[in-house]
Coordinates of C-alpha atoms and ligand atoms in Angstrom, one line a residue:
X229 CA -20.8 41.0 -141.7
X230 CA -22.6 40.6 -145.4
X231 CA -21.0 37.2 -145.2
X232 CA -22.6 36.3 -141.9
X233 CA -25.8 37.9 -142.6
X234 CA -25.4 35.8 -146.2
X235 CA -25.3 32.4 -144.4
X236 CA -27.6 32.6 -141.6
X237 CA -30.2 33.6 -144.8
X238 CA -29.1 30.2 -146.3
X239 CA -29.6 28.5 -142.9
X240 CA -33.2 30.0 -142.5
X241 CA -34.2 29.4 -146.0
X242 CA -32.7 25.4 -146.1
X243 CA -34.7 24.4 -142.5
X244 CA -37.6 25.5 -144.5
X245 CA -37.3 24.2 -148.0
X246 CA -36.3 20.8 -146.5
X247 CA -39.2 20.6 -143.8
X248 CA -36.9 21.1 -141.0
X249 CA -38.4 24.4 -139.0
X250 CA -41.7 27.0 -141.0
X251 CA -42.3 29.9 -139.1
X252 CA -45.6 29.6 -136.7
X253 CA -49.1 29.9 -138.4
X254 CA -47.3 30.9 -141.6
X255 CA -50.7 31.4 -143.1
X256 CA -51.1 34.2 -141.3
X257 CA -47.8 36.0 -142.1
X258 CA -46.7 34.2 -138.7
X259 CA -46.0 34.6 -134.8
X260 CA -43.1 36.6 -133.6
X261 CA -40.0 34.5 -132.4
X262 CA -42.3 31.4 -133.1
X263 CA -41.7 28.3 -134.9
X264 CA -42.8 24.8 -136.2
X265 CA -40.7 22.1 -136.3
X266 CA -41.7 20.3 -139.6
X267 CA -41.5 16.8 -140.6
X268 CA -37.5 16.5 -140.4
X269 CA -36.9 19.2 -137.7
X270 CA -39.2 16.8 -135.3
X271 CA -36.7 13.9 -135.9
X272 CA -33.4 16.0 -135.8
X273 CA -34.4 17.8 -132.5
X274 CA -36.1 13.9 -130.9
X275 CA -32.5 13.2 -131.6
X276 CA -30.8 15.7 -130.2
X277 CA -33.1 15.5 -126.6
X278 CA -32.3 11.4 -126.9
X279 CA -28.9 12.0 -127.2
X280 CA -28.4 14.1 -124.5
X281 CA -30.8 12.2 -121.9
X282 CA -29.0 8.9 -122.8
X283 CA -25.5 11.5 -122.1
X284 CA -26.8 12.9 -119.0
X285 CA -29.6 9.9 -117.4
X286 CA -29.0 6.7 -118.8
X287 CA -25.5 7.0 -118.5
X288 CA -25.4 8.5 -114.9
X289 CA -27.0 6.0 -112.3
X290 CA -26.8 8.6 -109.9
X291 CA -29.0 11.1 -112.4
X292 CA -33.0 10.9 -112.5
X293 CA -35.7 12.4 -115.0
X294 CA -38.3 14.2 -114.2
X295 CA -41.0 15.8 -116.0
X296 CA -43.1 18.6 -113.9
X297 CA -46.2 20.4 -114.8
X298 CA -45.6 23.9 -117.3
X299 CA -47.9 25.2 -115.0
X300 CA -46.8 26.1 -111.3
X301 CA -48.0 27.3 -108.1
X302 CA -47.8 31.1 -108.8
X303 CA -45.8 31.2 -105.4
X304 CA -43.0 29.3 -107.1
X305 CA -42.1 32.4 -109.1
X306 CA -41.8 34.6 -106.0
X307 CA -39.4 32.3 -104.3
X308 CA -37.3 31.8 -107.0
X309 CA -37.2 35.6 -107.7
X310 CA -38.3 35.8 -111.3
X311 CA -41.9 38.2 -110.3
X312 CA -39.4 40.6 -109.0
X313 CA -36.7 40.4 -110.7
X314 CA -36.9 38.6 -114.0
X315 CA -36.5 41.7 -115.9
X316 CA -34.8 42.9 -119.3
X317 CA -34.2 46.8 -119.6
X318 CA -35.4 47.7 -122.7
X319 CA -35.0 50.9 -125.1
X320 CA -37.3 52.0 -127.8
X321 CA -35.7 54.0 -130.9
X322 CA -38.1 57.0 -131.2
X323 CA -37.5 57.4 -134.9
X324 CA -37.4 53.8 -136.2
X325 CA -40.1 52.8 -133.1
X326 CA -37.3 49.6 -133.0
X327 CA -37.1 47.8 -129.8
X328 CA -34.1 46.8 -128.0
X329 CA -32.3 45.3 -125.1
X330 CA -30.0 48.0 -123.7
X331 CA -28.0 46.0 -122.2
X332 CA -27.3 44.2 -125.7
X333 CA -26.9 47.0 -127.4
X334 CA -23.9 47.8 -124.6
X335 CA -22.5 43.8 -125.3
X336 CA -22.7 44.7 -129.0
X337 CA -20.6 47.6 -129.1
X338 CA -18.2 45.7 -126.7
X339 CA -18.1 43.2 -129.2
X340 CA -16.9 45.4 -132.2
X341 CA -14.0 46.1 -129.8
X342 CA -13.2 42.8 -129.4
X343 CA -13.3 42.3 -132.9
X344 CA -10.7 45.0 -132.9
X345 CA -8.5 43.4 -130.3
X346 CA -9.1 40.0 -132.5
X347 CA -7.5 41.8 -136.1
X348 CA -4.6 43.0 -134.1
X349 CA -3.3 39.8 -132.7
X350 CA -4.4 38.0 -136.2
X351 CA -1.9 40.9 -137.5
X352 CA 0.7 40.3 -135.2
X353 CA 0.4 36.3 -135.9
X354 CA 1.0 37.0 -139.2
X355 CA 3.7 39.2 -138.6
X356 CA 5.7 36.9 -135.9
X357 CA 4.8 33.7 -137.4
X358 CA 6.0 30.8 -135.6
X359 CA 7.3 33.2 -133.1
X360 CA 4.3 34.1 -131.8
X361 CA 2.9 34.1 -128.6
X362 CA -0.8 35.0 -128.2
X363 CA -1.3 35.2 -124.3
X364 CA 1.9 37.6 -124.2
X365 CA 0.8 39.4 -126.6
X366 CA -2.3 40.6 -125.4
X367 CA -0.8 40.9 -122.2
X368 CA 1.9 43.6 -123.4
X369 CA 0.3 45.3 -126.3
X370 CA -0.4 48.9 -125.9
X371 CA -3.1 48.8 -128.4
X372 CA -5.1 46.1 -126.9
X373 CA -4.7 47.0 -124.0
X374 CA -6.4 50.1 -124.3
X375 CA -8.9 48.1 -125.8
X376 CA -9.3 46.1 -123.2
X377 CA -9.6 48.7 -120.9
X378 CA -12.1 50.0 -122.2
X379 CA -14.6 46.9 -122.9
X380 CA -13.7 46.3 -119.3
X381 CA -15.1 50.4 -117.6
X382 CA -17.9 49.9 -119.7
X383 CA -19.3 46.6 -118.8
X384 CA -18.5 47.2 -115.1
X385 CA -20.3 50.3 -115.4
X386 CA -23.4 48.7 -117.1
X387 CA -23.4 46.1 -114.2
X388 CA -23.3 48.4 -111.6
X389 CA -26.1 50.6 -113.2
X390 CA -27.9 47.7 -113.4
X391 CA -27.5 46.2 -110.5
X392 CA -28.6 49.5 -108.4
X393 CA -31.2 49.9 -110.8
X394 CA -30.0 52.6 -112.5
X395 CA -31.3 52.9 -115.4
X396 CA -30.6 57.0 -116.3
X397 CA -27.5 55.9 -116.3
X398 CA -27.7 52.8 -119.0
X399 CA -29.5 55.1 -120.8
X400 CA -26.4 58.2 -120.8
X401 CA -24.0 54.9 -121.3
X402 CA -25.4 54.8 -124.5
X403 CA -25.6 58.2 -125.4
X404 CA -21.9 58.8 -124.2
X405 CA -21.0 56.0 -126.5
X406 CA -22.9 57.4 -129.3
X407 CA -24.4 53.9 -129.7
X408 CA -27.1 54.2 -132.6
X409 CA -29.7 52.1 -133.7
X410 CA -28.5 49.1 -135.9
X411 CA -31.3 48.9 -138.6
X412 CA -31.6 53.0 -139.1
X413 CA -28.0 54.4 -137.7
X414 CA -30.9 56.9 -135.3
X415 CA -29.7 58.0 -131.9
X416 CA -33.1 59.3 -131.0
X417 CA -33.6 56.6 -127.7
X418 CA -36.5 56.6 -125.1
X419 CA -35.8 56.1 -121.2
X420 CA -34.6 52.6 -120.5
X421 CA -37.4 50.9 -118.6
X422 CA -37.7 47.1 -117.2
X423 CA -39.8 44.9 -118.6
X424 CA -40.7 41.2 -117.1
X425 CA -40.0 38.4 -119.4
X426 CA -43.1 36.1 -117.6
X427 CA -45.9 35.3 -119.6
X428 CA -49.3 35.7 -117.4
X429 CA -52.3 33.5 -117.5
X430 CA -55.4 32.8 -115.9
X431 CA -56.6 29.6 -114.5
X432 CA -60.5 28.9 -113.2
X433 CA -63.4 29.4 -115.0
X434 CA -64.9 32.5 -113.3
X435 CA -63.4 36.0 -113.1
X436 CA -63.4 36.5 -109.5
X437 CA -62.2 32.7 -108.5
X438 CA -59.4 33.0 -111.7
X439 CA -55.8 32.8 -109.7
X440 CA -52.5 34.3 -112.1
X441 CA -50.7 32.4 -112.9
X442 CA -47.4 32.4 -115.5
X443 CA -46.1 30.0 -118.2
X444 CA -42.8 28.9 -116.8
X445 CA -39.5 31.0 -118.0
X446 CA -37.3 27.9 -117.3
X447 CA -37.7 24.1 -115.9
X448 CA -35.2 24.2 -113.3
X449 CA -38.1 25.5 -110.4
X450 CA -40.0 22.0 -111.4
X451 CA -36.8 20.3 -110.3
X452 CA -36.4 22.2 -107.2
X453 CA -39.5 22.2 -105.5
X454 CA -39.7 18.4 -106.5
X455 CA -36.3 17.7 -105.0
X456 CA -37.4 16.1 -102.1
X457 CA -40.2 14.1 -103.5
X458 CA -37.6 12.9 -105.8
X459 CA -34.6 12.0 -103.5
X460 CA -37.1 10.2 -100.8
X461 CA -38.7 8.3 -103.3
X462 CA -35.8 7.5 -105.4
X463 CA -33.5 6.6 -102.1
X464 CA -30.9 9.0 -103.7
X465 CA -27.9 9.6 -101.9
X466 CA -25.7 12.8 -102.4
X467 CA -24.4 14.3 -104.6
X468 CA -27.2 13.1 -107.5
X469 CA -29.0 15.1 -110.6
X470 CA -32.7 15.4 -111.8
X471 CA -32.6 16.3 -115.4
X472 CA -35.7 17.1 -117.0
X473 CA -36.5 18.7 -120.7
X474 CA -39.3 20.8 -121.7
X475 CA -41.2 23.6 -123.2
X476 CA -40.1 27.4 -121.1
X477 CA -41.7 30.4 -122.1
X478 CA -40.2 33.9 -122.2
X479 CA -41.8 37.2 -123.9
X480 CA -38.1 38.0 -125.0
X481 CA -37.7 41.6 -126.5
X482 CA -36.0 41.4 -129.2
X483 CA -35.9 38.2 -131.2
X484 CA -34.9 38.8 -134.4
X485 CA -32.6 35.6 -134.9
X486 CA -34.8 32.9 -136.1
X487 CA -35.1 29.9 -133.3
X488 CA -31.7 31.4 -131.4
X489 CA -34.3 33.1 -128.9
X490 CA -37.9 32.3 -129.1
X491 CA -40.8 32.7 -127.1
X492 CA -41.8 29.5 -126.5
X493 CA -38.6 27.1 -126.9
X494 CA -37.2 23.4 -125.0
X495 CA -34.7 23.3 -122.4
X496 CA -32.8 20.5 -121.3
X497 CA -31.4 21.1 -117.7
X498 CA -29.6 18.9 -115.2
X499 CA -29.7 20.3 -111.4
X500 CA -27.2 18.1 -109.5
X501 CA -27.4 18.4 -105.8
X502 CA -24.4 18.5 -103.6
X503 CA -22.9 19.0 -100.3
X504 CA -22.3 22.5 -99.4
X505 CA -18.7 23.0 -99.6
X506 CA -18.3 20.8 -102.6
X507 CA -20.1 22.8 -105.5
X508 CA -16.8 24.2 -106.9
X509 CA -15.3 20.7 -107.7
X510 CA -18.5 19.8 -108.9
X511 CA -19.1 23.0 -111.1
X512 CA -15.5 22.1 -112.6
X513 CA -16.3 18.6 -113.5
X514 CA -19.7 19.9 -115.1
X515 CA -18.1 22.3 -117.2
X516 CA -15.9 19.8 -118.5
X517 CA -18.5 17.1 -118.8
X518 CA -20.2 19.2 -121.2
X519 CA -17.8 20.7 -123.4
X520 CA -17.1 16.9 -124.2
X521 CA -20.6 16.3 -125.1
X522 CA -20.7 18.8 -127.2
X523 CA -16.9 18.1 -128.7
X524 CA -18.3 14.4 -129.3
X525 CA -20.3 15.4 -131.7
X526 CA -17.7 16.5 -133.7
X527 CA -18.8 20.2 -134.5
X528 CA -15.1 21.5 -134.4
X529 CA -13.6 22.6 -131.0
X530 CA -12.6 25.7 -132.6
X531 CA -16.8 26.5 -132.8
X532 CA -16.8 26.5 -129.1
X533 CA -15.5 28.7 -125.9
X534 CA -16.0 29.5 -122.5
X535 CA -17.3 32.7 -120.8
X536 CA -16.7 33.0 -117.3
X537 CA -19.3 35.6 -115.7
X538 CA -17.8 38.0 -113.7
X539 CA -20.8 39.6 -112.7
X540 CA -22.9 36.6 -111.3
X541 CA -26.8 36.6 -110.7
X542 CA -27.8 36.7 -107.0
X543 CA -28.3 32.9 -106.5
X544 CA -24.9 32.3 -107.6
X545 CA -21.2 32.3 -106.9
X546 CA -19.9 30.8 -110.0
X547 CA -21.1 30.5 -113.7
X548 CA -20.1 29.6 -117.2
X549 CA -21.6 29.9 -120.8
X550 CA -20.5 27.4 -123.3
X551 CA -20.5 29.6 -126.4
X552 CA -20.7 28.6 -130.0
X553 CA -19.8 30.4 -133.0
X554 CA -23.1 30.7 -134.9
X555 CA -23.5 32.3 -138.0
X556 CA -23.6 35.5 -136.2
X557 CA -20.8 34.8 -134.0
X558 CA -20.0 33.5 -131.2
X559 CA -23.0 33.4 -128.7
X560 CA -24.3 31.2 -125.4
X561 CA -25.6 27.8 -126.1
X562 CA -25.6 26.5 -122.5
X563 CA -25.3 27.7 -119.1
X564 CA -23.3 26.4 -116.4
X565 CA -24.0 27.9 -112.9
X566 CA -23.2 27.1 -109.4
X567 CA -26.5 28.3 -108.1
X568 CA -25.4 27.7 -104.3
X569 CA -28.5 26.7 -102.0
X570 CA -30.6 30.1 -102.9
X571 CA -33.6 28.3 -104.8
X572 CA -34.1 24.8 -102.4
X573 CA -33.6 27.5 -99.0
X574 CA -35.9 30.5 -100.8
X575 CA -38.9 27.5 -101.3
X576 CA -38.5 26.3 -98.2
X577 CA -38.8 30.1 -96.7
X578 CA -42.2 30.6 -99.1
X579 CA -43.7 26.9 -98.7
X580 CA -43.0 26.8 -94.9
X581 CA -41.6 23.2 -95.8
X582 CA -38.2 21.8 -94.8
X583 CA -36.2 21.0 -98.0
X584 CA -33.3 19.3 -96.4
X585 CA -31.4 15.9 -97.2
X586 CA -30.0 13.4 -94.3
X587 CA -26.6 12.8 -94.7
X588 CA -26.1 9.4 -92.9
X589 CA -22.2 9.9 -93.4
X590 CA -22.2 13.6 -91.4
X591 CA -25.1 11.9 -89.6
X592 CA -26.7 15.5 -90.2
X593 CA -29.6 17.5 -92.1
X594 CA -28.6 20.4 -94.4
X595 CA -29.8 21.9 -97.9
X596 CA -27.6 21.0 -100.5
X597 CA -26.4 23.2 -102.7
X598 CA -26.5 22.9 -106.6
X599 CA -24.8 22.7 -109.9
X600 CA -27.0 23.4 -113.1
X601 CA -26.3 22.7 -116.5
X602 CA -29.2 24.3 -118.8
X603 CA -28.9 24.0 -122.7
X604 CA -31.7 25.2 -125.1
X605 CA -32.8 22.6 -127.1
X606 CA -33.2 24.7 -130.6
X607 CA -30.4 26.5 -129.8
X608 CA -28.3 23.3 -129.8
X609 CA -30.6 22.6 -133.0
X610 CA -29.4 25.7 -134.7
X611 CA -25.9 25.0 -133.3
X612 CA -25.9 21.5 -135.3
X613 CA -28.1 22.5 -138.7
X614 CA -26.3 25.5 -138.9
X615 CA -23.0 24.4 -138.9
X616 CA -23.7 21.3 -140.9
X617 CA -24.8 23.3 -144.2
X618 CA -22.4 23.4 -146.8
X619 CA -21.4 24.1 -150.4
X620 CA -19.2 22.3 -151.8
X621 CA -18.1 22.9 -155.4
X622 CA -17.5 19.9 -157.4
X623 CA -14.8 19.1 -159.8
X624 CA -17.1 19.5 -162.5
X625 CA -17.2 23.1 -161.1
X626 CA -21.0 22.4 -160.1
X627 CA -22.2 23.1 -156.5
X628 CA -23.3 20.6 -154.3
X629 CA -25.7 21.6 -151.2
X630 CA -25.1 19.1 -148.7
X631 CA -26.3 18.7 -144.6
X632 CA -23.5 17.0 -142.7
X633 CA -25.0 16.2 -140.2
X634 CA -23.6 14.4 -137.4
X635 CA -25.2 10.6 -138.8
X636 CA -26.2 10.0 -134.8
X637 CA -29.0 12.8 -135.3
X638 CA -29.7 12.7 -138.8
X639 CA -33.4 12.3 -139.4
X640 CA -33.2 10.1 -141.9
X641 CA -30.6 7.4 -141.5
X642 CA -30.5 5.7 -145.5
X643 CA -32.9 6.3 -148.5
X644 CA -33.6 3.4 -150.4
X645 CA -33.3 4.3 -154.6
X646 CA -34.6 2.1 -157.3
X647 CA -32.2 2.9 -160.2
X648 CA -35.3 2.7 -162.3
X649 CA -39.0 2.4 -161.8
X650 CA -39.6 -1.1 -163.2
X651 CA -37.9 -4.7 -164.0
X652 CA -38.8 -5.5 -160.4
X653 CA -36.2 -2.9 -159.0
X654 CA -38.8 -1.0 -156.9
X655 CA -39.9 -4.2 -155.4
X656 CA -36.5 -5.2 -154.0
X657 CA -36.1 -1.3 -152.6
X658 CA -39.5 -1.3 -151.0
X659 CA -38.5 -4.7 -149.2
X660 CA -35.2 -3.1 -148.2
X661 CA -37.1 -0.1 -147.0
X662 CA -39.5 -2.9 -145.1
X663 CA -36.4 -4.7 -143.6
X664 CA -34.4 -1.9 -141.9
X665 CA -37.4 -0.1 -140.7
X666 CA -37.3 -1.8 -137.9
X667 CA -33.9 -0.3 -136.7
X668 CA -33.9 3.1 -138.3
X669 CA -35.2 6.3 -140.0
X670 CA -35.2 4.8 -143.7
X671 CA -36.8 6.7 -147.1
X672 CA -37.7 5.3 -150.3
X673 CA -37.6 7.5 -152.9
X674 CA -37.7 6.5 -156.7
X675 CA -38.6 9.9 -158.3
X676 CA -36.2 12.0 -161.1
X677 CA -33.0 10.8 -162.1
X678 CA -30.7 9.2 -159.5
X679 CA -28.0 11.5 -159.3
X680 CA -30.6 14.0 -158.1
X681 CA -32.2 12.1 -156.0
X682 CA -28.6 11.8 -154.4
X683 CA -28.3 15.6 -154.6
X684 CA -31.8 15.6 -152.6
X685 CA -30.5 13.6 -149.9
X686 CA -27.4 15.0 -149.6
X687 CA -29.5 18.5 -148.6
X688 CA -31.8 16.3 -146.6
X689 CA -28.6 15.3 -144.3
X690 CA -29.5 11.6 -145.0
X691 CA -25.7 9.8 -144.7
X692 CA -26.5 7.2 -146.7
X693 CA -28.0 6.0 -150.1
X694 CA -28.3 2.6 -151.0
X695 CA -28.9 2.0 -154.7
X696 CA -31.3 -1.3 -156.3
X697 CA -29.8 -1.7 -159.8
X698 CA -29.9 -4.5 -162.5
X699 CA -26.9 -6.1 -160.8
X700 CA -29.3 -7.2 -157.9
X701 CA -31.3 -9.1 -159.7
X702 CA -28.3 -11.3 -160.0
X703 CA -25.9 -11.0 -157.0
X704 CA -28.4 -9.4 -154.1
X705 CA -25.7 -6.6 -154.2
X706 CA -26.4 -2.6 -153.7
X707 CA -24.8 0.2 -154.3
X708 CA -23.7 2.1 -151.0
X709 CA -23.2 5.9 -151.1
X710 CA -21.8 8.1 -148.5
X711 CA -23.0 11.4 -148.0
X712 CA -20.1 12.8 -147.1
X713 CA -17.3 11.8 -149.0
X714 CA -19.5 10.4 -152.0
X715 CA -17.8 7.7 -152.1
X716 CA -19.9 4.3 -153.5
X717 CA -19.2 0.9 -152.3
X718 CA -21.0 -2.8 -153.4
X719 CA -22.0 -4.4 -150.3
X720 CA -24.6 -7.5 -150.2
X721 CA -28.1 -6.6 -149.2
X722 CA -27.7 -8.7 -145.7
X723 CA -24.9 -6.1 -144.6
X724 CA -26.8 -2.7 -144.8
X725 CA -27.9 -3.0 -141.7
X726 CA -24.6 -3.4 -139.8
X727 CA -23.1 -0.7 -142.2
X728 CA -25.4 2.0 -141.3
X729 CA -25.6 0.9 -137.3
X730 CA -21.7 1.7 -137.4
X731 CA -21.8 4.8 -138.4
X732 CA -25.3 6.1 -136.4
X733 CA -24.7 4.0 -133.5
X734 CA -25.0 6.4 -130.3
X735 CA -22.9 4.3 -128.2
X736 CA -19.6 4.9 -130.8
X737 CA -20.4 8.9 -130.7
X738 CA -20.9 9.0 -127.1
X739 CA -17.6 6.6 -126.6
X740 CA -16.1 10.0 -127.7
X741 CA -17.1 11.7 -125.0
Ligands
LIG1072 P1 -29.6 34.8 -123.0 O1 -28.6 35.6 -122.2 O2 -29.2 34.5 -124.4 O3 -31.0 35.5 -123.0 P2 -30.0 33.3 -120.6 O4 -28.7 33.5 -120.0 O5 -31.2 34.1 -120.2 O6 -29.9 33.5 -122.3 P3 -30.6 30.9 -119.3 O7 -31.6 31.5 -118.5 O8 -29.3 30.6 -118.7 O9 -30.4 31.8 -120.6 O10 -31.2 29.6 -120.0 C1 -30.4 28.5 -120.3 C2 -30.4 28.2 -121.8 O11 -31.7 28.2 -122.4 C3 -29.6 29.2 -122.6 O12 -28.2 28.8 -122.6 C4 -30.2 29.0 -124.0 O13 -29.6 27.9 -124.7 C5 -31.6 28.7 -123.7 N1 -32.5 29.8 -123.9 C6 -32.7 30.9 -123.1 N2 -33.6 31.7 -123.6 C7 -33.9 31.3 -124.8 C8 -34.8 31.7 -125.8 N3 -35.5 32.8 -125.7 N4 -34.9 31.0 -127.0 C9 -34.2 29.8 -127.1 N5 -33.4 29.3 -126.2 C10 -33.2 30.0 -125.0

């Protein structure tokens, strides 16, 4: 736990010191769960959203953009069921005045079980070897079976609570389990009460004229009660996706883990519509469609997993996290749910307008239904920077910090590095720098000694350095240096270009796919 807590310090303290994310109005010791993007978290998290529009639009002529209003008839949030019922229960500790989710506090303990279940089968690997077979093992083991038992009564029971609104009873759940409060160790907990996640505001100038009205909690209603407008207009024929990123807001309760949950963040969501009857196929192909997006990128399939919800939300009737292991475990990064025809039907039920599509085909009108895929933009940011930091100790026994990033989203794609500042060398760099502007993210930097200038870049995630030396003057020749491996290379000054295309090129990373 030190370890992890160790790490995701390093991760917070490198986005800052290399302009990638500062905490919101910083000069004023900061917002809650709000943050800047700084001068290299802009470009990394442009080229994240690129990448995944080219992934999910450019690439899919039967997928459209959008990009609706934040603000929203208020009647949209009734429809879609987030005035009623877009609560968290929440639990204040009446010694440490902490507040919590309860129903995270439930997950949490779960999850030290699991962590249980995980050291016995890492024991029994061990102690079969090649032998071993992990599915029959926690199948047959006594041990983790009991284990499993119990995460299982417990989480049922939390649902069910939940679900009838119960919440005495997620309140003695924790009690019974003796859960205590993670910073202080109190047991001393308040009544669970819900809380609702909408931010409210006011629009009109006068009091009495002002109508309430919310800050959206996610982008998918934008797609929804645009469907039509979109289909008509863009002649699209069944099945077919909107996509659409953009700010959502959420006054989240606890938010303690730097820009994992914020209060104001980006989503990128694809709501593909399809004919009733369908959605399961489609859901399938979705889930698998992402999990290659995000394997093409090359952050190790081990770092990913899928959770299958058992309990599902009332709109749907099947849905899927994609989780990744971030430096506090394994947690959701994107959502995949089969949200059946409950939002287009509930809008068309509050607007009194038909939201249906003409199938020429069944020579019929129906609502479709829908398959959503929703990722959080800085949660996939965290996903990538987090898992790209690393320290590396040298032969030489010194340690390098370096940012592999994936080169496709690295903000800057070469620095340019006079070996020294004169004899005409920063010239040649400055018109290297002026040459492959054009095409990419390039830096020229010519201050401090080379190799730690090198060293800067390398913790800057740039994947390349290209090196102006004497030996130009003569041969137009540079140095090349890879981030990565280190490795140098002499290439002429009229291949850098096609050198760094290869390796940033978002064709060849989404050829993966
Ligand atoms: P969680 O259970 O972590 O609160 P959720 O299930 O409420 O998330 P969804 O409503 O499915 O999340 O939203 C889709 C995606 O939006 C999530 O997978 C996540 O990546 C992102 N997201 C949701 N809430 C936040 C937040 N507060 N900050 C950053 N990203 C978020």
């Amino acid at each position: 736990m030190a370890n992890q807590d160790d790490k995701f310090k390093k991760v917070i303290s490198h986005a800052k010191e290399y302009g990638y994310v500062f905490q919101s109005s910083e000069i004023y010791d900061g917002l809650s769960a709000v943050y800047d993007y700084a001068q290299n978290g802009v470009e990394l998290k442009k080229n994240i959203r690129d990448y995944w529009w080219k992934a999910m639009v450019q690439m899919h002529e039967n997928i459209v953009g959008l990009d609706a209003a934040i603000f929203m008839h208020p009647t949209t949030w009734k429809a879609s069921g987030h005035v009623d019922a877009f609560n968290d229960p929440l639990i204040d500790n009446k010694d440490s005045k902490k507040r919590y989710r309860a129903d995270v506090l439930v997950e949490d303990y779960c999850a030290k079980i699991e962590n249980k279940i995980n050291k016995e089968v890492t024991k029994a690997a061990k102690r079969f070897g090649d032998a071993f077979n992990k599915d029959e093992f926690v199948s047959t083991n006594g041990r983790v079976l009991g284990y499993q038992e119990k995460i299982n009564t417990i989480l049922s029971r939390m649902a069910k609570s939940l679900e009838d609104e119960d919440l005495a009873d997620v309140k003695a759940l924790i009690e019974e389990l003796e859960i205590a409060d993670p910073l202080t160790g109190s047991k001393n907990w308040t009544d669970v009460k819900q809380f609702n996640l909408m931010f409210g505001t006011k629009l009109g100038a006068s009091a009495e004229s002002a109508m309430d009205l919310y800050l959206r909690p996610e982008t998918a209603q934008g797609i929804f009660v645009n469907f039509l407008n979109v289909q008509k207009t863009g002649r699209m024929k069944i099945p077919f996706g909107i996509a659409q990123t953009g700010k959502a807001f959420r006054n989240e309760i606890v938010a303690r883990q730097f820009i994992f949950r914020m209060r104001e963040f980006e989503q990128m969501e694809m709501q593909f519509f399809v004919k009733p009857g369908t959605q399961k196929k489609w859901y399938k192909k979705w889930k698998e469609t992402r999990l290659k997006w995000h394997l093409s990128l090359g952050l190790g399939a081990v770092n990913y997993r899928f959770h299958d919800h058992e309990k599902l939300a009332h709109y749907a009737d099947a849905a899927a996290d994609i989780e990744f292991k971030f430096p506090f475990g394994f947690k959701e990064l994107e959502g995949i749910h089969s949200r059946t025809d409950f939002d287009l039907k509930a809008h068309e039920e509050f607007s009194g307008k038909k939201l249906q599509y003409f199938d020429h085909e069944e020579n019929k009108s129906y609502v479709p239904y829908v398959v959503e895929t929703s990722i959080g933009l800085d949660r996939m940011f965290l996903a990538v920077f987090s898992n790209a930091l690393e320290y590396e100790t040298l032969e030489d026994g010194s340690i390098r910090t370096v940012l592999k990033l994936p080169a496709v989203l690295a903000p800057t794609k070469a620095a340019v590095l006079p070996l020294i500042k004169r004899d005409g060398l920063p010239e040649i760099a400055k018109q290297i720098v002026e040459d492959l502007k054009w095409d990419f993210n390039v830096a020229y930097d010519e201050k401090d000694a080379v190799g730690r200038r090198y060293r800067r870049q390398d913790a800057n995630g740039t994947p390349f350095c290209i090196t102006v030396d004497h030996d130009t003057l003569k041969d137009n020749t540079v140095t090349v240096r890879h981030r990565d491996t280190m490795e140098q290379k002499r290439v002429k000054i009229e291949e850098l270009r096609d050198i760094i295309k290869q390796e940033v090129d978002v064709k060849s990373w989404l050829m993966k796919m």
